[in-house]
Short mmCIF file of C-alpha atoms and ligand atoms in Angstrom, two decimals:
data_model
loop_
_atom_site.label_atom_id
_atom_site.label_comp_id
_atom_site.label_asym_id
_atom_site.label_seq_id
_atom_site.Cartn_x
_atom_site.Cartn_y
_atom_site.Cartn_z
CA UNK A 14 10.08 -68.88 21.17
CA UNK A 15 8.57 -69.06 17.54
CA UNK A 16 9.78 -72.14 16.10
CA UNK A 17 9.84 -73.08 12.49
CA UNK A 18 7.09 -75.15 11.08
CA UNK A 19 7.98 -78.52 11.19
CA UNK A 20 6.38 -80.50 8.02
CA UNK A 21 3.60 -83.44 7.92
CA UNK A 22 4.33 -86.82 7.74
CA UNK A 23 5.00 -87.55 4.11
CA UNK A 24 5.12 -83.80 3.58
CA UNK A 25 8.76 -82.61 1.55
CA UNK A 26 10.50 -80.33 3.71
CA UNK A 27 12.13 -77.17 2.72
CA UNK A 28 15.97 -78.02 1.60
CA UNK A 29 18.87 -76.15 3.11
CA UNK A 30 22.61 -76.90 2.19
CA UNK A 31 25.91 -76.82 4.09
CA UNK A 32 29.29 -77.15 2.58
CA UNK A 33 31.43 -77.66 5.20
CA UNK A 34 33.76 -80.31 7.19
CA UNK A 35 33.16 -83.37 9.59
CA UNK A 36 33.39 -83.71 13.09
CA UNK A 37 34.05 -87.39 14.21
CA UNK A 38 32.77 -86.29 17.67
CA UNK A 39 29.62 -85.04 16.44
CA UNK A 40 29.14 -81.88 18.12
CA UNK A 41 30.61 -79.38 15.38
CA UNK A 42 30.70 -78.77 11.80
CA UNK A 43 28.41 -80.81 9.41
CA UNK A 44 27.24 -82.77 12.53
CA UNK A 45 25.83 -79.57 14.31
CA UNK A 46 24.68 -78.59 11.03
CA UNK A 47 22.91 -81.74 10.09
CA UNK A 48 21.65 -82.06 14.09
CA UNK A 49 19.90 -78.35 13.73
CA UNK A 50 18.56 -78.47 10.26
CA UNK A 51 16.70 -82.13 11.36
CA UNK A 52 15.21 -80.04 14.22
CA UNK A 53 14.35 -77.27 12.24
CA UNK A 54 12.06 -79.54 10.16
CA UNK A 55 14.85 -79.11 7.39
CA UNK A 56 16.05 -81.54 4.83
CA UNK A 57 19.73 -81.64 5.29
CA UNK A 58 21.66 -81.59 2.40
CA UNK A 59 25.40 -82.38 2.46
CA UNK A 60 28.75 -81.51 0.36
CA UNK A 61 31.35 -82.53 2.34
CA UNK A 62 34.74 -80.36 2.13
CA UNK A 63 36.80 -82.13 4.60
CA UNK A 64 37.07 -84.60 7.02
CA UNK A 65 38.60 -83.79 10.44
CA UNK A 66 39.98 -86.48 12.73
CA UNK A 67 38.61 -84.53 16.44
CA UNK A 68 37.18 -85.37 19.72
CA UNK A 69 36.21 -83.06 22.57
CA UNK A 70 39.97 -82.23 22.86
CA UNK A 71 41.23 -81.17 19.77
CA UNK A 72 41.43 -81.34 16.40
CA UNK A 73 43.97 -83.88 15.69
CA UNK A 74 44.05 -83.83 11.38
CA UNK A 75 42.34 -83.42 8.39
CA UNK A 76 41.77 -84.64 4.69
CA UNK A 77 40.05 -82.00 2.25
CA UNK A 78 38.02 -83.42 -0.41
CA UNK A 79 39.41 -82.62 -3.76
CA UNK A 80 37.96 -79.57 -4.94
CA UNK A 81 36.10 -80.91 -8.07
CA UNK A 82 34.27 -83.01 -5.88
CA UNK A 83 33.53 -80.72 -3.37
CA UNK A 84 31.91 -78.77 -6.14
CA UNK A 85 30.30 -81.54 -7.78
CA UNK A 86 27.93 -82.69 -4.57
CA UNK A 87 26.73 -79.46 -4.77
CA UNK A 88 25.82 -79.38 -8.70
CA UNK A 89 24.30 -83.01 -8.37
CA UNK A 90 22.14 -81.76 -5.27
CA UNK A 91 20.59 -78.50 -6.94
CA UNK A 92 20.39 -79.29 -9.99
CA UNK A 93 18.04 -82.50 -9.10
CA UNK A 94 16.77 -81.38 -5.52
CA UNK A 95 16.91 -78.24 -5.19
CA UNK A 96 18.42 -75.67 -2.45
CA UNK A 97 16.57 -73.29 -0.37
CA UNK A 98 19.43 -71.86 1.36
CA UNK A 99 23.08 -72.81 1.76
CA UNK A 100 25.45 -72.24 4.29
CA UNK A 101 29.53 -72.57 4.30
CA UNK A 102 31.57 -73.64 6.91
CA UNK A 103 35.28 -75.42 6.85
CA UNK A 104 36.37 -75.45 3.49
CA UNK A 105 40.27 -75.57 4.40
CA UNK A 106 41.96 -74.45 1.33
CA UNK A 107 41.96 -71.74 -1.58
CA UNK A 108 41.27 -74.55 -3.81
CA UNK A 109 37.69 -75.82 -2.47
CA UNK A 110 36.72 -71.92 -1.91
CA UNK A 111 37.47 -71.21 -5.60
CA UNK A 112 35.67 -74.66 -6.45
CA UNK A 113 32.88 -73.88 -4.50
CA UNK A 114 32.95 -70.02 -5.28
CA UNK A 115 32.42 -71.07 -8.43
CA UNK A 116 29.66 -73.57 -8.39
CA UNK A 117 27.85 -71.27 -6.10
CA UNK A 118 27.45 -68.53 -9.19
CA UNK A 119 26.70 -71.56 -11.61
CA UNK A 120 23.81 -72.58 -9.91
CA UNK A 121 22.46 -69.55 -8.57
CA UNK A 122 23.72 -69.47 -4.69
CA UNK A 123 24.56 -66.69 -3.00
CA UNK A 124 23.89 -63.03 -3.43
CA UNK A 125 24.24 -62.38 -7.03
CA UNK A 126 21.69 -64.78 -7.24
CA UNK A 127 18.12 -66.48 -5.36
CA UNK A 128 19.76 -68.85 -3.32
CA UNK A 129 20.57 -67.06 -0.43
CA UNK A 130 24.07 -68.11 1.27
CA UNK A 131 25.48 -67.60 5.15
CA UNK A 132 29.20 -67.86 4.83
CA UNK A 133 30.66 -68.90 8.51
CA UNK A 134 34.69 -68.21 7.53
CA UNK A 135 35.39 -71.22 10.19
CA UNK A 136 39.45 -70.53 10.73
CA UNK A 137 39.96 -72.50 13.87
CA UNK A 138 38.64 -74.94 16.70
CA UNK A 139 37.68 -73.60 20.09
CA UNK A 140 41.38 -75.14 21.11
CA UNK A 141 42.94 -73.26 18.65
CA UNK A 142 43.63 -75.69 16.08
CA UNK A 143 43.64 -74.70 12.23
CA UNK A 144 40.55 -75.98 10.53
CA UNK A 145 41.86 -73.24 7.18
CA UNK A 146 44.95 -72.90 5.70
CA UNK A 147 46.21 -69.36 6.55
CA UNK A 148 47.26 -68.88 2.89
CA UNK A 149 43.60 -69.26 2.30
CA UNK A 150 42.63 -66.09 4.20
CA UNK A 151 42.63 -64.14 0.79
CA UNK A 152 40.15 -66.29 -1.02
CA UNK A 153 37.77 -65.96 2.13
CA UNK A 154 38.39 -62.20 1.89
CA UNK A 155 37.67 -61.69 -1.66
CA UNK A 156 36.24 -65.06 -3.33
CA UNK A 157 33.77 -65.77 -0.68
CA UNK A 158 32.67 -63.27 1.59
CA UNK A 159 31.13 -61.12 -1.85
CA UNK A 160 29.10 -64.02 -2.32
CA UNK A 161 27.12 -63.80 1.36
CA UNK A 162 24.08 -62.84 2.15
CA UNK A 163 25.18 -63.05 5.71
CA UNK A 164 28.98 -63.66 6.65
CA UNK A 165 29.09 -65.03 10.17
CA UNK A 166 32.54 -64.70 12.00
CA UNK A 167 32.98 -65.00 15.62
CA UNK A 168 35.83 -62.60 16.92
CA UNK A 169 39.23 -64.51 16.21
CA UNK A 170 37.99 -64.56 12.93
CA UNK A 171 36.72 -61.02 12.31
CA UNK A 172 40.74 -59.94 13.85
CA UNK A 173 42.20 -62.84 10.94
CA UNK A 174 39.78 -61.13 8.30
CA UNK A 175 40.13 -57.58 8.97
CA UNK A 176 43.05 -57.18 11.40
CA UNK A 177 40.30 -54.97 13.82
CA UNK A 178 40.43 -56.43 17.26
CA UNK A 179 37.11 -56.01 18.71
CA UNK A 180 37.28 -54.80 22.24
CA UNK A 181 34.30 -52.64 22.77
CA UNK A 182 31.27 -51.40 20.84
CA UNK A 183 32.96 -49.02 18.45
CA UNK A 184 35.41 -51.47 17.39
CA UNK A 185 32.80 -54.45 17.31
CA UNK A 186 30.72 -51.88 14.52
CA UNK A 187 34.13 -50.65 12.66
CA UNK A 188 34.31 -54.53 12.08
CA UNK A 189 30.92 -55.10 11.03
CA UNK A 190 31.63 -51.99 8.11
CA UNK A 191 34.94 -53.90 7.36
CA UNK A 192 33.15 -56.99 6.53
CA UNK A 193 30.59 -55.31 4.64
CA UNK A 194 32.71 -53.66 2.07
CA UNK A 195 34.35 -56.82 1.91
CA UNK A 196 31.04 -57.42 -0.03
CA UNK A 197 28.84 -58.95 2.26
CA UNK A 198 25.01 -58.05 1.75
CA UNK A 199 24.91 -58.35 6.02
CA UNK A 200 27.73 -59.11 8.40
CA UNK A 201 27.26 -60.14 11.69
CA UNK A 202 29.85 -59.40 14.35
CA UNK A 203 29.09 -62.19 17.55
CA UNK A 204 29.93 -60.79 20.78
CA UNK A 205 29.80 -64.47 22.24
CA UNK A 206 33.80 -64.60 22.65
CA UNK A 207 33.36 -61.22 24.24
CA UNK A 208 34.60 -62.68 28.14
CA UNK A 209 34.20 -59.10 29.68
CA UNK A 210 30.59 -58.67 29.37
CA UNK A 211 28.13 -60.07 31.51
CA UNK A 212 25.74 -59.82 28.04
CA UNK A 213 26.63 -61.46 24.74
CA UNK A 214 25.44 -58.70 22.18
CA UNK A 215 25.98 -59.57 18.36
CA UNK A 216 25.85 -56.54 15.88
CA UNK A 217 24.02 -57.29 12.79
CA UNK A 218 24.35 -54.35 9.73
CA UNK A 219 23.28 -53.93 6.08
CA UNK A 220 25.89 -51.36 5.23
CA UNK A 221 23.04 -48.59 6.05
CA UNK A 222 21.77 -49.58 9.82
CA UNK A 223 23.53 -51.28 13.06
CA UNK A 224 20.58 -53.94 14.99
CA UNK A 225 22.08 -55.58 17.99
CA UNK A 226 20.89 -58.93 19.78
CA UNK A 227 21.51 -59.07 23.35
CA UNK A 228 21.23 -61.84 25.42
CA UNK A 229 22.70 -62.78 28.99
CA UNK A 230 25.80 -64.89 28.46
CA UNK A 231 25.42 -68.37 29.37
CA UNK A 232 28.68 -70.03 31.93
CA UNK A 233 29.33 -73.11 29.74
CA UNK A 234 32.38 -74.76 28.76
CA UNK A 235 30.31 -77.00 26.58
CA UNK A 236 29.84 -74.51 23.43
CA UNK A 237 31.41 -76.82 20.92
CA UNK A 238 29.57 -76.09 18.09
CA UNK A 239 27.37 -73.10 18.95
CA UNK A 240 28.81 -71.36 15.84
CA UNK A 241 27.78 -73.73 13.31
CA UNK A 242 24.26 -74.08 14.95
CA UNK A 243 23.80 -70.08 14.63
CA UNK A 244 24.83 -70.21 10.83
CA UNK A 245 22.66 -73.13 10.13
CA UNK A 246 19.55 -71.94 12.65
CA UNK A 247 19.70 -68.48 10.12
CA UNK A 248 19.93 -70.93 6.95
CA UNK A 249 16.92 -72.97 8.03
CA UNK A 250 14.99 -69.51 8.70
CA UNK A 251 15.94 -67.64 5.30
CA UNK A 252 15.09 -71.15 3.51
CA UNK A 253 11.55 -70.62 5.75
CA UNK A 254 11.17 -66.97 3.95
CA UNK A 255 12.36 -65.26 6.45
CA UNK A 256 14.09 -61.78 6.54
CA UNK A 257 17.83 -61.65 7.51
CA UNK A 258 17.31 -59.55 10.68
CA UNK A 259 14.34 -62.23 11.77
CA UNK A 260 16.26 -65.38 10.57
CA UNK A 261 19.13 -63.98 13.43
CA UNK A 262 16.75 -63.06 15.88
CA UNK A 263 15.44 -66.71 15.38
CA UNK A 264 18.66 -68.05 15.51
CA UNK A 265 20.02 -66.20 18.10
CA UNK A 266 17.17 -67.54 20.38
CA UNK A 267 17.83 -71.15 19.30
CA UNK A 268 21.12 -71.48 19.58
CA UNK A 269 21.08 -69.69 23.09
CA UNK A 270 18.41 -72.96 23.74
CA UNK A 271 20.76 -75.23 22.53
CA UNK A 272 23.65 -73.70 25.18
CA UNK A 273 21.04 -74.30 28.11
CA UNK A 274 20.40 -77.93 26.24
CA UNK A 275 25.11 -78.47 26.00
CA UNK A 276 26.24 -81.62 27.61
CA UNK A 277 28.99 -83.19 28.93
CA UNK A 278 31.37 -85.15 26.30
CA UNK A 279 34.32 -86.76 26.66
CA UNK A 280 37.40 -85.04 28.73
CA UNK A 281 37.03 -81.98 27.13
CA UNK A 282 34.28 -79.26 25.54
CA UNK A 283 30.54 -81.22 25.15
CA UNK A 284 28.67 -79.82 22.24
CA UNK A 285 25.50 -77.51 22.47
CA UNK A 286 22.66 -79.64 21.64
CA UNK A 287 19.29 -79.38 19.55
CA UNK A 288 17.91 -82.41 21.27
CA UNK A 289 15.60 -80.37 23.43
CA UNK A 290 13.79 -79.75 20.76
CA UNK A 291 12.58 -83.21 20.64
CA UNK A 292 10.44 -82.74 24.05
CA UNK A 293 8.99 -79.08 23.55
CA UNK A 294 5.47 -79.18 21.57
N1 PLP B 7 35.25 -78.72 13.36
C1 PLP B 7 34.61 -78.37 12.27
C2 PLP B 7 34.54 -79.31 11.14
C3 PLP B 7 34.00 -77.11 12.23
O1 PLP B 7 33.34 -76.72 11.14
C4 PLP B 7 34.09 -76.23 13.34
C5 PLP B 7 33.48 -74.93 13.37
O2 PLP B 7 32.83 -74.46 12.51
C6 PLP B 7 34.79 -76.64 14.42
C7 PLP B 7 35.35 -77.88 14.41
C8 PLP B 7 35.00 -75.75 15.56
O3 PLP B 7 33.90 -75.60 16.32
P1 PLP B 7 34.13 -74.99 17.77
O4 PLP B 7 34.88 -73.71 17.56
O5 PLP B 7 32.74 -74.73 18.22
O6 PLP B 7 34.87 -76.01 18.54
#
């Protein structure tokens, strides 16, 4: 695969953002962000939403950041770094979306301005625990999904966000239009959680044109994670100039690298890894 240019020694890399929650077992969230973006030859920077108490079982808690400050990591890193792309994951409440709805206009994130923004409307762990308040569902509906340039929801969420159970093709693209007049500029609808299929096809569309990424679905239990890495993997590419439909088609290939790459972790899901990026020139 085409990889993105990794910077010289001494060299300042391109910047990409994530506002999202911890994972104490590393595999998810900020960590998987983080883990990607260093492998992308990215500069990881952070504002941290929440803090979840998990391990490769579950979600056991979490603390969410107050909303001011939430906001205010992200002021103090544009405003003196700069940002060449953001991404959103947890952000729990409809506090810290509003908060960070906000800051993202101020300083020019998202669609209405040059920053551009993948919003991943995280809802819930693999196990099913809440990583979003469900009173919060409204905010992610109309505060922050008019701010993407790509919205990102695997199935569970697409059915929380739209109430359209994806089951098939037709229903996978009346999702994709759902999420588009929600006011995203592109919505992608992941097939990955798709069990049926022997392919995992996600459904990319601009509100004008349907482009669909197949790949052959990979038998691991060890996918902790994999949505994160996809959002970040298209960050890291739009903060490299690319298009949306290349920054998922680069992505999509990474993130299927990092399944083949998953290990296991503790008694329950491992996490898909980056790391083999360390040993292929
Ligand atoms: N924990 C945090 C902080 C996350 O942001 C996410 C997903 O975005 C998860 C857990 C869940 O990841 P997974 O569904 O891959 O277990």
């Amino acid at each position: 695969m085409k990889l993105l240019p990794i910077p010289a020694a001494g060299q300042t890399p391109v910047r990409v953002l994530t506002i999202a929650g911890t994972d104490s077992g590393g595999g998810a969230g900020i960590q998987a962000d983080t883990r990607t973006m260093a492998l992308c030859g990215v500069h990881a920077l952070v504002a941290v939403a929440a803090v979840t108490v998990q391990n490769s079982v579950g979600v056991s808690g979490f603390h969410e950041i107050p909303p001011r400050i939430v906001a205010d990591q992200v002021r103090s890193v544009a405003g003196d770094i700069g940002v060449g792309a953001a991404k959103t994951g947890m952000l729990a409440s409809t506090a810290i979306i509003e908060a960070v709805a906000e800051v993202c206009r101020e300083v020019g994130i998202g669609r209405a301005g040059s920053i551009p923004l993948v919003v991943d409307p995280v809802a819930a762990s693999m196990h099913g625990d809440p990583l979003l308040h469900e009173e919060a569902l409204d905010a992610v509906r109309h505060t922050l999904i008019p701010l993407a340039t790509v919205v990102t929801p695997n199935l569970d969420e697409v059915r929380l966000i739209t109430g359209i159970d994806v089951t098939d093709d037709a229903s996978a693209r009346r999702a994709a239009e759902a999420l588009h007049t929600l006011g995203a500029q592109w919505s992608i609808v992941k097939g990955g959680h798709l069990r049926s299929s022997d392919v995992s096809t996600d459904l990319l569309f601009d509100g004008d044109t349907f482009l669909e990424y197949t790949a052959p679905r990979l038998a691991t239990g060890n996918d902790h994670g994999g949505g994160d890495t996809l959002a970040a993997a298209i960050a890291c590419a739009l903060a490299n100039g690319y298009t949306v439909p290349d920054a998922v088609e680069f992505a999509k290939e990474w993130t299927r690298r990092c399944l083949e790459a998953s290990y296991d972790l503790g008694a329950g899901h491992g996490p898909v890894s980056p790391l083999w990026r360390l040993t292929h020139s």
